[in-house]
mmCIF file of C-alpha atoms and ligand atoms in Angstrom:
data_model
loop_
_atom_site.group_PDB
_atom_site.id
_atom_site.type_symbol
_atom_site.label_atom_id
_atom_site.label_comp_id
_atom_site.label_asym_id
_atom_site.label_seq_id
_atom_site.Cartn_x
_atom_site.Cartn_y
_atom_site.Cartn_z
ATOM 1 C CA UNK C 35 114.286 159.402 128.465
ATOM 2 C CA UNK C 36 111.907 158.243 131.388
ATOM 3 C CA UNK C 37 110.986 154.326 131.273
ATOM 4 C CA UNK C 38 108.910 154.102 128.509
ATOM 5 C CA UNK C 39 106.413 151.754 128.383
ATOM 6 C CA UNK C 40 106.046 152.339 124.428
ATOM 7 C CA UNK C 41 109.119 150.253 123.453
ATOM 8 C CA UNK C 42 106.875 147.338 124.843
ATOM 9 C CA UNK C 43 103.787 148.609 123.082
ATOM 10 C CA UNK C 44 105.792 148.328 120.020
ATOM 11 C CA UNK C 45 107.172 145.100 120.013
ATOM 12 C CA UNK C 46 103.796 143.826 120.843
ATOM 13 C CA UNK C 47 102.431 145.413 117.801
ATOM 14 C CA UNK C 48 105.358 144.882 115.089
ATOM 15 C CA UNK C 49 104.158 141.033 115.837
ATOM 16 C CA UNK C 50 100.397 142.148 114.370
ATOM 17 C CA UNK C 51 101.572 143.470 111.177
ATOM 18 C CA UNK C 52 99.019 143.735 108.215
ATOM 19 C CA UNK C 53 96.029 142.708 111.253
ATOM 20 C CA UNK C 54 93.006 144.823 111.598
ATOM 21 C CA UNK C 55 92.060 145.817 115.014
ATOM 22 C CA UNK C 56 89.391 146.929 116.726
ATOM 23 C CA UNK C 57 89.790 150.381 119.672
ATOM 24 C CA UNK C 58 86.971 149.852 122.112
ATOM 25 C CA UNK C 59 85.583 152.612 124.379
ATOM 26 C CA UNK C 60 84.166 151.936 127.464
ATOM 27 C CA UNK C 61 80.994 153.597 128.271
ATOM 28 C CA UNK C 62 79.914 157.353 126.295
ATOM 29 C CA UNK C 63 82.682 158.475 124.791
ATOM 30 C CA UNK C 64 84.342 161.515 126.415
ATOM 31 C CA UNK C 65 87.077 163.739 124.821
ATOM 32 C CA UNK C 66 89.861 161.941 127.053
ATOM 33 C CA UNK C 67 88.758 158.262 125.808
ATOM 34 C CA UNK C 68 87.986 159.640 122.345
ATOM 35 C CA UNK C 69 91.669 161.407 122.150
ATOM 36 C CA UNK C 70 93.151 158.406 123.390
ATOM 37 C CA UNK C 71 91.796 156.017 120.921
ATOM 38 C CA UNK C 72 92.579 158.437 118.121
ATOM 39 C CA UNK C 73 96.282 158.375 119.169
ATOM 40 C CA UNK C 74 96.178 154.699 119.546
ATOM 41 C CA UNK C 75 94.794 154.932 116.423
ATOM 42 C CA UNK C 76 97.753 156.488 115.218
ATOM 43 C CA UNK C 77 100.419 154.321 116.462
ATOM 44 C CA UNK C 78 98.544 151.571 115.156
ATOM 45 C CA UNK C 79 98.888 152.616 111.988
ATOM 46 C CA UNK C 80 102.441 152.952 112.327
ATOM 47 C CA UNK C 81 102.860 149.092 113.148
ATOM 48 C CA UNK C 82 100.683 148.854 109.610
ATOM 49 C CA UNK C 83 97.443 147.721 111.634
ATOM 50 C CA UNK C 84 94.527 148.961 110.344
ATOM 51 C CA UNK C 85 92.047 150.187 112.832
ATOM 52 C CA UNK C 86 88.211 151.322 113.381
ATOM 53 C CA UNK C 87 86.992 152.852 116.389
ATOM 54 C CA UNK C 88 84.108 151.527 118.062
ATOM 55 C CA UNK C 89 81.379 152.579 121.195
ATOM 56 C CA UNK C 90 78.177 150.623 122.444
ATOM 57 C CA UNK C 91 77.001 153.675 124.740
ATOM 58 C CA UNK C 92 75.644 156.640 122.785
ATOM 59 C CA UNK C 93 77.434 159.710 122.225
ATOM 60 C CA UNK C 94 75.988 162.801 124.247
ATOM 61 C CA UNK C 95 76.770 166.107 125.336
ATOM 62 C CA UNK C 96 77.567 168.192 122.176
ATOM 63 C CA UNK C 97 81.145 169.190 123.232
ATOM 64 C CA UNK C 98 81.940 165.105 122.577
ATOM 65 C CA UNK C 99 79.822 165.739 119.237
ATOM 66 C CA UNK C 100 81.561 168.961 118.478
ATOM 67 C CA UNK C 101 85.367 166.656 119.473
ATOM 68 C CA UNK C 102 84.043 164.328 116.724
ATOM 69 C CA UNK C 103 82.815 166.514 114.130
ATOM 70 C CA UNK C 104 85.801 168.952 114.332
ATOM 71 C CA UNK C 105 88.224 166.715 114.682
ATOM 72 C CA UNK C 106 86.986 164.805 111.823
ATOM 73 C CA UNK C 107 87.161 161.511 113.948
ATOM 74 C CA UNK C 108 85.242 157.749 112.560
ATOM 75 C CA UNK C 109 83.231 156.225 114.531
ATOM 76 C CA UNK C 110 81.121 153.309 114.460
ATOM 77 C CA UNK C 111 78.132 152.170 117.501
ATOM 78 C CA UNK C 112 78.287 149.092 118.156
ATOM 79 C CA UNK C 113 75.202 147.226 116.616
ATOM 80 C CA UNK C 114 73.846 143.357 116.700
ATOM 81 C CA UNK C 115 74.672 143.542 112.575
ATOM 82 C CA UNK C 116 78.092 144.686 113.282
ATOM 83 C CA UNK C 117 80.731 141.948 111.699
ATOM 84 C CA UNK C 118 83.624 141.763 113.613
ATOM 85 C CA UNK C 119 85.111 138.829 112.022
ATOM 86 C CA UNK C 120 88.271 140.657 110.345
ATOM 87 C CA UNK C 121 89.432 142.325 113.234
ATOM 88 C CA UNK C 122 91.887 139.871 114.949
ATOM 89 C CA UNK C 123 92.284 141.612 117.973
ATOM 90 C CA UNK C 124 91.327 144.958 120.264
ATOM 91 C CA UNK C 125 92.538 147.563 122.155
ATOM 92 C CA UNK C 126 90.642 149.170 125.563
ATOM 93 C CA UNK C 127 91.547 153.049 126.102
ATOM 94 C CA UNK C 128 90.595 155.241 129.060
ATOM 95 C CA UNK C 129 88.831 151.733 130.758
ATOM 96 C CA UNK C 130 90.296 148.591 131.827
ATOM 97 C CA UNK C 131 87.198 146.452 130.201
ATOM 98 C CA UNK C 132 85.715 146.700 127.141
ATOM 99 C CA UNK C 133 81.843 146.860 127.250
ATOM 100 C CA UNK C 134 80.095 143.035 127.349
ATOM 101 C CA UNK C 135 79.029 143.550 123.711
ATOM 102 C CA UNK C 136 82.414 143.435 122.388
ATOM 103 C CA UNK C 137 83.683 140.983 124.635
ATOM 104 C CA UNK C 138 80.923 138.891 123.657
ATOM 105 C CA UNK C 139 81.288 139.974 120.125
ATOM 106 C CA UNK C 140 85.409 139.547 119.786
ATOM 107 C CA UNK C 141 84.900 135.919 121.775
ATOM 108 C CA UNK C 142 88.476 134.422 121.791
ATOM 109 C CA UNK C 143 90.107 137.197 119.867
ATOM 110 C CA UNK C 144 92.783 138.930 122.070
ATOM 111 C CA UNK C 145 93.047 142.148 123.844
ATOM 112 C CA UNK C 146 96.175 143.895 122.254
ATOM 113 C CA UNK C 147 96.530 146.608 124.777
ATOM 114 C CA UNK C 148 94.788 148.285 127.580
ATOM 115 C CA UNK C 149 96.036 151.771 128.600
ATOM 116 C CA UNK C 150 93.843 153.632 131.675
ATOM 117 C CA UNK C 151 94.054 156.148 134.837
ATOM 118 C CA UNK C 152 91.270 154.155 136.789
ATOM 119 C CA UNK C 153 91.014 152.124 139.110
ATOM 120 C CA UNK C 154 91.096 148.524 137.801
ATOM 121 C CA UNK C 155 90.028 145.189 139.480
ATOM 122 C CA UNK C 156 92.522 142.620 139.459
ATOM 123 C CA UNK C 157 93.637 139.722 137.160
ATOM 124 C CA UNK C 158 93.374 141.544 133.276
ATOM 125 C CA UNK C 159 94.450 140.067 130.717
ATOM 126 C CA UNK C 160 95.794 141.777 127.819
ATOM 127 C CA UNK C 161 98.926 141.620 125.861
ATOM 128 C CA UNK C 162 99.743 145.174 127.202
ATOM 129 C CA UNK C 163 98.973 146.286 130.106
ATOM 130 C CA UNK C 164 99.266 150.747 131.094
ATOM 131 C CA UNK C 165 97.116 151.194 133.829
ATOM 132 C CA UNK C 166 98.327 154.516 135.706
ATOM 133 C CA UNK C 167 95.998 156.056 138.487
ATOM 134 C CA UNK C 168 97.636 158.972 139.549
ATOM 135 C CA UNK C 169 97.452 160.644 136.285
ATOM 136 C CA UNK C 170 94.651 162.614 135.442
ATOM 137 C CA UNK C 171 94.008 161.210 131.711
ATOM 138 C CA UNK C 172 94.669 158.815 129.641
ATOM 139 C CA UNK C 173 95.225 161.727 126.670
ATOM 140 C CA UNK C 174 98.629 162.168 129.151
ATOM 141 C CA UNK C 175 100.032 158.713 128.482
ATOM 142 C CA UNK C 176 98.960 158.898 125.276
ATOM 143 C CA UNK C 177 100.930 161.966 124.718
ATOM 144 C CA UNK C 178 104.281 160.169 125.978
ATOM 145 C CA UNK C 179 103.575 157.644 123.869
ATOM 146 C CA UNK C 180 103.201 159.833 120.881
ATOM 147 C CA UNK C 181 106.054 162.195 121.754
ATOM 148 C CA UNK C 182 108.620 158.817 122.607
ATOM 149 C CA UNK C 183 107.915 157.696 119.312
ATOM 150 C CA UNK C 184 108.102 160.977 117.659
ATOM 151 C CA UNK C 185 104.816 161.139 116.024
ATOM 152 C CA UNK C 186 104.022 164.572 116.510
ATOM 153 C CA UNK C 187 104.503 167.018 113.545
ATOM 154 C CA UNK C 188 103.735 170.193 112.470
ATOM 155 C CA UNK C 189 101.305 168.816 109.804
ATOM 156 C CA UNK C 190 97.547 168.237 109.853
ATOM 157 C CA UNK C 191 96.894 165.064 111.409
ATOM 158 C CA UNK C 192 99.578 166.151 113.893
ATOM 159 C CA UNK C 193 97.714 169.595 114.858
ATOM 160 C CA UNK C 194 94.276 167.290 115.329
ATOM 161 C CA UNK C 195 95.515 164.475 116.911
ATOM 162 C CA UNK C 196 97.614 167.571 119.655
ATOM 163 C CA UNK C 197 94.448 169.419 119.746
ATOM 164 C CA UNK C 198 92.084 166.097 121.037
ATOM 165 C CA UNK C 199 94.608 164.989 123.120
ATOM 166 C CA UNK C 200 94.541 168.797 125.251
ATOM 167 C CA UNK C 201 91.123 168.553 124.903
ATOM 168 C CA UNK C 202 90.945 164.815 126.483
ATOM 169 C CA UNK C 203 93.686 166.196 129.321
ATOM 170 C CA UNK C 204 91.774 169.340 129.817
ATOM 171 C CA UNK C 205 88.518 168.201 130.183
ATOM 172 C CA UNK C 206 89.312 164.999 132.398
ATOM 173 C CA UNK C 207 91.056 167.185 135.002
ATOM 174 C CA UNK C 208 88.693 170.434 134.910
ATOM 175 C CA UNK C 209 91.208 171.968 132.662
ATOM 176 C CA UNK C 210 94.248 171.155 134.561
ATOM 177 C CA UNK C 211 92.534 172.285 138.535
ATOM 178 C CA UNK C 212 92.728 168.691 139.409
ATOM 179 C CA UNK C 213 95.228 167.734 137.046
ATOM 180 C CA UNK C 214 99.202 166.830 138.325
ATOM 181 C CA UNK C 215 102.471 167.467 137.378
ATOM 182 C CA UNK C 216 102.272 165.014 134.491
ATOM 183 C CA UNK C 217 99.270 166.345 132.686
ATOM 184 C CA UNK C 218 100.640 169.862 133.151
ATOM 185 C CA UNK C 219 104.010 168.503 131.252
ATOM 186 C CA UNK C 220 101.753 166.908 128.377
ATOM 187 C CA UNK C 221 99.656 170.109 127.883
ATOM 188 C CA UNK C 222 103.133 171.874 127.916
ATOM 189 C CA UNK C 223 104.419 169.721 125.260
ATOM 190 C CA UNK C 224 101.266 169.469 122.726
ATOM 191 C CA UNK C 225 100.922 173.123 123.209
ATOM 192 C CA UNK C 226 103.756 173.206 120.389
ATOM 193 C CA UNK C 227 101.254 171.424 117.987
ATOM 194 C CA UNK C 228 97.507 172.370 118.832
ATOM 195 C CA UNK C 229 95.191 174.100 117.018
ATOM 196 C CA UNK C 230 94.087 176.609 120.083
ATOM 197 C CA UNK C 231 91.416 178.072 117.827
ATOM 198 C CA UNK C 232 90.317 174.681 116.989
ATOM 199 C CA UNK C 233 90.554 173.848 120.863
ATOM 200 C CA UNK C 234 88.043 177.144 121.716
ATOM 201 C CA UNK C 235 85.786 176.077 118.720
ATOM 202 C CA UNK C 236 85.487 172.471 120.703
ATOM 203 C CA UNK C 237 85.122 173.849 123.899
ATOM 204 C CA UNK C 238 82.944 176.479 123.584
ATOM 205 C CA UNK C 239 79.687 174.632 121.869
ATOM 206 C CA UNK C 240 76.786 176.304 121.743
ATOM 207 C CA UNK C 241 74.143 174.333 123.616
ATOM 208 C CA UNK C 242 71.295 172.503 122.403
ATOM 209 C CA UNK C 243 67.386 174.183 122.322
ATOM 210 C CA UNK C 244 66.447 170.979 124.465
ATOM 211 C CA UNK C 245 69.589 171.260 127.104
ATOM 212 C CA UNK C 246 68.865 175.333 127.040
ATOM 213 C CA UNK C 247 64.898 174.604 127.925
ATOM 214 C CA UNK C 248 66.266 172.205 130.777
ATOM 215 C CA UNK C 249 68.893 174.847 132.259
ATOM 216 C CA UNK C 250 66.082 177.263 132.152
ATOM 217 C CA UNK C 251 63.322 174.577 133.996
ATOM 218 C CA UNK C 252 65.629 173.862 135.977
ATOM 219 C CA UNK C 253 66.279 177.416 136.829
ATOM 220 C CA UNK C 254 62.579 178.539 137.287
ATOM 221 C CA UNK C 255 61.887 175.267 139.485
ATOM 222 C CA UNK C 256 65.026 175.283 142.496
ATOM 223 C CA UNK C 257 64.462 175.055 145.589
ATOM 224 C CA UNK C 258 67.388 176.688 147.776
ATOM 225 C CA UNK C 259 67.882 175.440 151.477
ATOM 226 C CA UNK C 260 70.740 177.651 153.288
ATOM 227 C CA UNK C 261 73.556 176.363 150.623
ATOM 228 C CA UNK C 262 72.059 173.550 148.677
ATOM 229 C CA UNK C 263 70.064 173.679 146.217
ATOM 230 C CA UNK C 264 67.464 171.054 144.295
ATOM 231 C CA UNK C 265 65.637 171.525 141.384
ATOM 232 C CA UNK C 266 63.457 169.059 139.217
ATOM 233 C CA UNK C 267 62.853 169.741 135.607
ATOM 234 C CA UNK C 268 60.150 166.959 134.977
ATOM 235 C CA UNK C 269 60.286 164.284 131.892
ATOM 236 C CA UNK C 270 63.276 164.046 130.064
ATOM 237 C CA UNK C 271 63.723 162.096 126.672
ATOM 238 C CA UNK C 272 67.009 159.435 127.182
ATOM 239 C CA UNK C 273 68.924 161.266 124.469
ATOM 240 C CA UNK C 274 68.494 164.768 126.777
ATOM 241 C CA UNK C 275 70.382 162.725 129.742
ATOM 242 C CA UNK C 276 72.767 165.212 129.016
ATOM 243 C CA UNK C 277 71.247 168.652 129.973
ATOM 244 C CA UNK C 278 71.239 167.506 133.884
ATOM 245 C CA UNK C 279 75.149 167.864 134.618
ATOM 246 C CA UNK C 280 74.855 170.886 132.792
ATOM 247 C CA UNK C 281 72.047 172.875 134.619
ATOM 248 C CA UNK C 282 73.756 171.576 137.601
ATOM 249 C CA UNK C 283 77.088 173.456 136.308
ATOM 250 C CA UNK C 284 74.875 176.331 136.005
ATOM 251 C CA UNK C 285 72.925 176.341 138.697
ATOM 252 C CA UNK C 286 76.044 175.847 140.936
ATOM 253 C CA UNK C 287 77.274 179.619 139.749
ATOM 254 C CA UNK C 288 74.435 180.826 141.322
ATOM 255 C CA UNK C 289 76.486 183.253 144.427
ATOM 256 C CA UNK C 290 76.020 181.091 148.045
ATOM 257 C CA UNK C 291 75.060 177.640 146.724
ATOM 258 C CA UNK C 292 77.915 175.354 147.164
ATOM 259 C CA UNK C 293 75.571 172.228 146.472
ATOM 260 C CA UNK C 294 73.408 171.566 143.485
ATOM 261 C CA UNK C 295 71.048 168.370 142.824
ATOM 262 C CA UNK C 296 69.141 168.468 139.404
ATOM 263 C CA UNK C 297 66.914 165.503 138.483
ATOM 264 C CA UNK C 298 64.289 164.534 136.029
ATOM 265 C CA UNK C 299 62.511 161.899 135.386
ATOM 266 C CA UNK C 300 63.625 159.721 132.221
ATOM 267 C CA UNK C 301 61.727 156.327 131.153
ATOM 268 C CA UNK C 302 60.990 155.068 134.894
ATOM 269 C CA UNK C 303 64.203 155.991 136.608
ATOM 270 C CA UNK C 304 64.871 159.650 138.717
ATOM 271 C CA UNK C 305 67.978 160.349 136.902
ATOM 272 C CA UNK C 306 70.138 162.869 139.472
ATOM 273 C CA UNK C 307 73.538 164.895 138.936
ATOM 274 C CA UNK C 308 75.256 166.218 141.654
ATOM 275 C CA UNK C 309 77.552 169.220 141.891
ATOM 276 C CA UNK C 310 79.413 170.282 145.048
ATOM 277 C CA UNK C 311 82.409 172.729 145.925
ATOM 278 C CA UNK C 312 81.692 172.129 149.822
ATOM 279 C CA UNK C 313 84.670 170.398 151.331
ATOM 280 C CA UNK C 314 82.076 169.366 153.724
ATOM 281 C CA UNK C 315 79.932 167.316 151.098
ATOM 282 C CA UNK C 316 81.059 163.916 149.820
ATOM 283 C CA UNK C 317 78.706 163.385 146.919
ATOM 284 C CA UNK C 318 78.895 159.675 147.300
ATOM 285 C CA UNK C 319 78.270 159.780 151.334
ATOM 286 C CA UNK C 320 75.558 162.876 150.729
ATOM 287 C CA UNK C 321 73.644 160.606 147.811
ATOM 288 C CA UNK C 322 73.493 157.332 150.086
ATOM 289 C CA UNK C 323 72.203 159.497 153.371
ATOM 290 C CA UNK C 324 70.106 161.540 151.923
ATOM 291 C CA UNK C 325 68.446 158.688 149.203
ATOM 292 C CA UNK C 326 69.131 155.994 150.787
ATOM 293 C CA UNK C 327 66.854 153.950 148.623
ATOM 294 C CA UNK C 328 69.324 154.203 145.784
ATOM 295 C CA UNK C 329 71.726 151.705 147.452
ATOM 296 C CA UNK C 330 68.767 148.949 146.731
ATOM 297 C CA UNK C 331 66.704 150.810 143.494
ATOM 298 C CA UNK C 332 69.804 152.936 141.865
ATOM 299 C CA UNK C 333 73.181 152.924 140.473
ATOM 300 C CA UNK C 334 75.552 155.697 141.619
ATOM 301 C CA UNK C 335 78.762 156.689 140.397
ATOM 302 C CA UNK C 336 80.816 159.752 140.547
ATOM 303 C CA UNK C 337 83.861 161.403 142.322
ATOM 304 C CA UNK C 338 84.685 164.043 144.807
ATOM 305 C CA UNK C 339 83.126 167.061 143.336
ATOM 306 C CA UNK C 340 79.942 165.524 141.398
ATOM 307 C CA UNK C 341 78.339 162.594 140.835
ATOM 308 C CA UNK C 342 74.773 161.175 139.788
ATOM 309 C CA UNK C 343 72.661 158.107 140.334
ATOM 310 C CA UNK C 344 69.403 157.362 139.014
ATOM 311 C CA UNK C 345 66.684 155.284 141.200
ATOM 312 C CA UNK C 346 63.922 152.810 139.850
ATOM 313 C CA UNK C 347 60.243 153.842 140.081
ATOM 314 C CA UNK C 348 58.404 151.309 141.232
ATOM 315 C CA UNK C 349 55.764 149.516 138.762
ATOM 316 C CA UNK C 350 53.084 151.440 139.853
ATOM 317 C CA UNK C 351 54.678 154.556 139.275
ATOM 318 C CA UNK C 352 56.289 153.440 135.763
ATOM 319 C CA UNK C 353 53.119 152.423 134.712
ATOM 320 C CA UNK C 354 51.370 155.921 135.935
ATOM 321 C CA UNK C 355 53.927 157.185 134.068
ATOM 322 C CA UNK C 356 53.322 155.877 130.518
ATOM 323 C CA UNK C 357 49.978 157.090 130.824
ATOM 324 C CA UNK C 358 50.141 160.672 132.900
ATOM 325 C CA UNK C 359 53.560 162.061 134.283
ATOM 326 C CA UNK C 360 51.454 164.781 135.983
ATOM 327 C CA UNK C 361 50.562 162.230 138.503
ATOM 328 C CA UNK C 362 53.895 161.098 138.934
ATOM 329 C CA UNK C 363 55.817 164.306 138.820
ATOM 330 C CA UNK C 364 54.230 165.945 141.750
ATOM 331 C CA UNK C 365 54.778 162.333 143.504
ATOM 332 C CA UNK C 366 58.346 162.311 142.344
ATOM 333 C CA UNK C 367 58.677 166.108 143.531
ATOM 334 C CA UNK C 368 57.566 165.325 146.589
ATOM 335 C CA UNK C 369 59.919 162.188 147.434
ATOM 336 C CA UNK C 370 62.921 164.226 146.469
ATOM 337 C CA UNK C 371 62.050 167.341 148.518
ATOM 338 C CA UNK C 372 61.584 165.729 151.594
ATOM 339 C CA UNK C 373 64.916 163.437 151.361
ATOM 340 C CA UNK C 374 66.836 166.583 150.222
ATOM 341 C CA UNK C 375 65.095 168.596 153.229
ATOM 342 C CA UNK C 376 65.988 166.040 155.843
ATOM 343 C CA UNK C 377 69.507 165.671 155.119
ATOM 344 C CA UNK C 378 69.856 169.557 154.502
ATOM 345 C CA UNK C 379 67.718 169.860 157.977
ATOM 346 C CA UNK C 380 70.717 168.029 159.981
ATOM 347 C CA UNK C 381 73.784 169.830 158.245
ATOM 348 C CA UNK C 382 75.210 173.091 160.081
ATOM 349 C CA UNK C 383 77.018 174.052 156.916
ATOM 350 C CA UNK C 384 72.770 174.741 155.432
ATOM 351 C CA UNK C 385 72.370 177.383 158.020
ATOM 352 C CA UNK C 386 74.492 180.016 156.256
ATOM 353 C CA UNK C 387 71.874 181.912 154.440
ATOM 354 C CA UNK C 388 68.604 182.432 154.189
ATOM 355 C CA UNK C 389 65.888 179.815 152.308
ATOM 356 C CA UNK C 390 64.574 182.124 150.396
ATOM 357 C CA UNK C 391 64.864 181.286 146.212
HETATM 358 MN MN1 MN F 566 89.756 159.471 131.446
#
C-alpha cells in the first residue's frame, strides 16, 4: 500500500475519543468540499467523534442543493446564535483556512485536520496537515482515505458517501478533462460502490425559473465581437449570483464563440463570470486588461478556463441604483461595452468571424 497519510490521521483522532467536532467549509459549498466533509465525517465517526457540518457562505447553484438533498447530507450556516462551546476542536476540508467566523467563533480550540488540493500560504497550523496540489479534488484523498481504512461497503451509507465523493471528483475536474491519474484511479475505485442513477439524478438538475429567465436575458442581450462574446442581463437578486456561470456555460456553446463574459448588476457591485476555451485568453490577464479598474474596485478569482470578479459602483451610482436601475443599467452597459470592445479591438484571434449577433 502507497504511504498513507491515514495511519497519521488516525492516531491523531483515537487521542479525541468521545469529543465533538466541528467540519468547516470554506467558502459556498461545492460537491468536492461537501463530499469531503461527509467522508471526514465518516471517519470521524469511526474514532467515536461526533461531528456536525458547518458553512458561513450560502449554498447556491441547485446541483450543490440537489448533492445535499439527495444525498441526505446535515448542514448547519453558520449564525451569530450558533453555540459552539461543545465542539472541542475542527476540521478544514477542500481549504486550508476556515472562514474568520469560525476561527473567531472556535477561539483557542484546535484545528484537528486540514486536508486540501490548493494552494496554501505558509505556516498552518493544524494537528494534521494533507495539503496535495496536484490532485484535482479533495473527494480523491478522501477516497484513499476511505478505501485504506476500508470503509467502503456495499450498504447504504457506503453507496452515498461513493456517489458524493464521484460527484466532488467529477465536478472539481470537469468530469475528469482536467483531472490526473489519481482522480481517474479514485473514480475507478468508487465506481464499485456508487449509485450512478443517483449520480445522473445530482447532475442533471433541472434549473431554476430565475437562472432559466437569466440564461434567456442573457441570450436575447449578447453582443458578439469576432469570437467573444458579452452580454448583460441587468439586476440580479444576491441569491441569483448563481445563474451568471451558468448562462456563460450556455452561451459559450453557441458555434464560433470561444469567449463568453456575462454580468449583472447585484446590490452595487458588476458581478462578471468568465468562460474561455481560447488557449489564447488567460481569464485572469484578459479581466485585468480589459477592466482594469477591478484591480483597485473588484475582487477576482478564477483559473485557466473561467473566472469572475465583481467591481464596486461608485456612491453615486449605488445610490442611483436604490432608487432607478434604468439609469444605471444603460450607464453600466455602456462601461462594459466599451472595455470589452477595446480589448477585443486589439486581439487578432477577434477577427475570425463576422460581428454580427
Ligand atoms: Mn476542491
Amino acid at each position: 500500500m502507497v504511504d498513507s497519510r491515514v495511519k497519521e490521521l488516525e492516531e491523531i483522532l483515537k487521542k479525541h475519543d468521545g469529543e465533538k467536532h466541528l467540519i468547516a467549509l470554506r467558502g459556498a459549498p461545492d460537491p468536492d468540499s461537501l463530499s469531503s466533509a461527509l467522508a471526514h465525517q465518516f471517519i470521524l465517526a469511526k474514532y467515536n467523534i461526533h461531528s456536525q457540518i458547518a458553512h458561513a457562505c450560502r449554498l447556491g447553484h441547485e446541483e450543490n442543493r440537489a448533492h445535499v438533498k439527495l444525498l441526505g447530507t446535515e448542514l448547519v450556516r453558520y449564525s451569530k446564535d450558533m453555540s459552539f462551546e461543545s465542539y472541542l476542536g475542527y476540521s478544514v476540508v477542500d481549504a486550508s483556512r476556515p472562514d474568520d467566523d469560525f476561527v473567531e467563533s472556535m477561539g483557542e480550540k484546535p484545528i484537528v485536520s486540514i486536508v486540501d488540493h490548493h494552494d496554501a500560504p505558509e505556516g498552518l497550523e493544524a494537528e494534521f496537515i494533507d495539503i496535495r496540489r496536484g490532485v484535482g479534488a479533495t473527494a480523491t484523498i478522501y477516497t484513499e482515505y476511505l478505501r485504506d481504512l476500508n470503509l467502503f461497503a456495499n450498504d447504504e451509507r457506503g453507496r452515498k458517501i461513493a456517489t458524493a465523493l464521484m460527484h466532488g471528483i467529477m465536478s472539481d475536474t470537469d468530469d475528469l478533462l482536467n483531472g490526473n491519474q489519481v482522480d481517474y484511479e479514485a473514480v475507478s475505485y468508487l465506481s464499485k460502490f456508487a449509485d450512478l442513477n443517483l449520480l445522473k439524478q445530482i447532475s442533471k438538475q433541472s434549473l431554476t425559473e430565475q437562472t432559466m429567465d437569466t440564461i434567456v436575458g442573457a441570450y436575447e442581450k449578447k453582443k458578439i465581437y469576432g469570437s467573444y462574446l458579452l452580454a448583460g442581463v441587468g439586476v440580479l437578486k444576491p441569491g441569483d449570483r448563481d445563474a451568471l456561470p451558468q448562462a456563460a456555460d450556455f452561451l459559450m456553446q453557441r458555434e464560433g464563440v470561444h469567449t463568453a463574459l456575462v454580468y449583472g448588476l447585484i446590490g452595487s457591485e458588476i458581478d462578471c463570470s468568465l468562460r474561455t476555451v481560447s488557449d489564447q485568453v488567460n481569464p485572469h490577464d484578459f479581466l485585468l486588461d480589459a477592466f482594469p479598474d477591478v484591480e483597485t474596485h473588484g475582487r477576482y478569482g478564477g483559473r485557466f478556463d473561467k473566472g469572475g470578479f465583481t467591481m464596486r459602483l461608485g456612491p453615486v451610482l449605488s445610490y442611483l441604483n436604490s432608487i432607478k436601475s434604468d439609469l444605471v443599467i444603460p450607464a453600466v452597459n455602456a462601461y462594459m461595452e466599451s472595455r470589452f470592445e477595446g480589448y477585443v479591438g486589439k486581439r487578432k484571434d477577434a477577427l475570425t468571424s463576422n460581428g454580427s449577433g
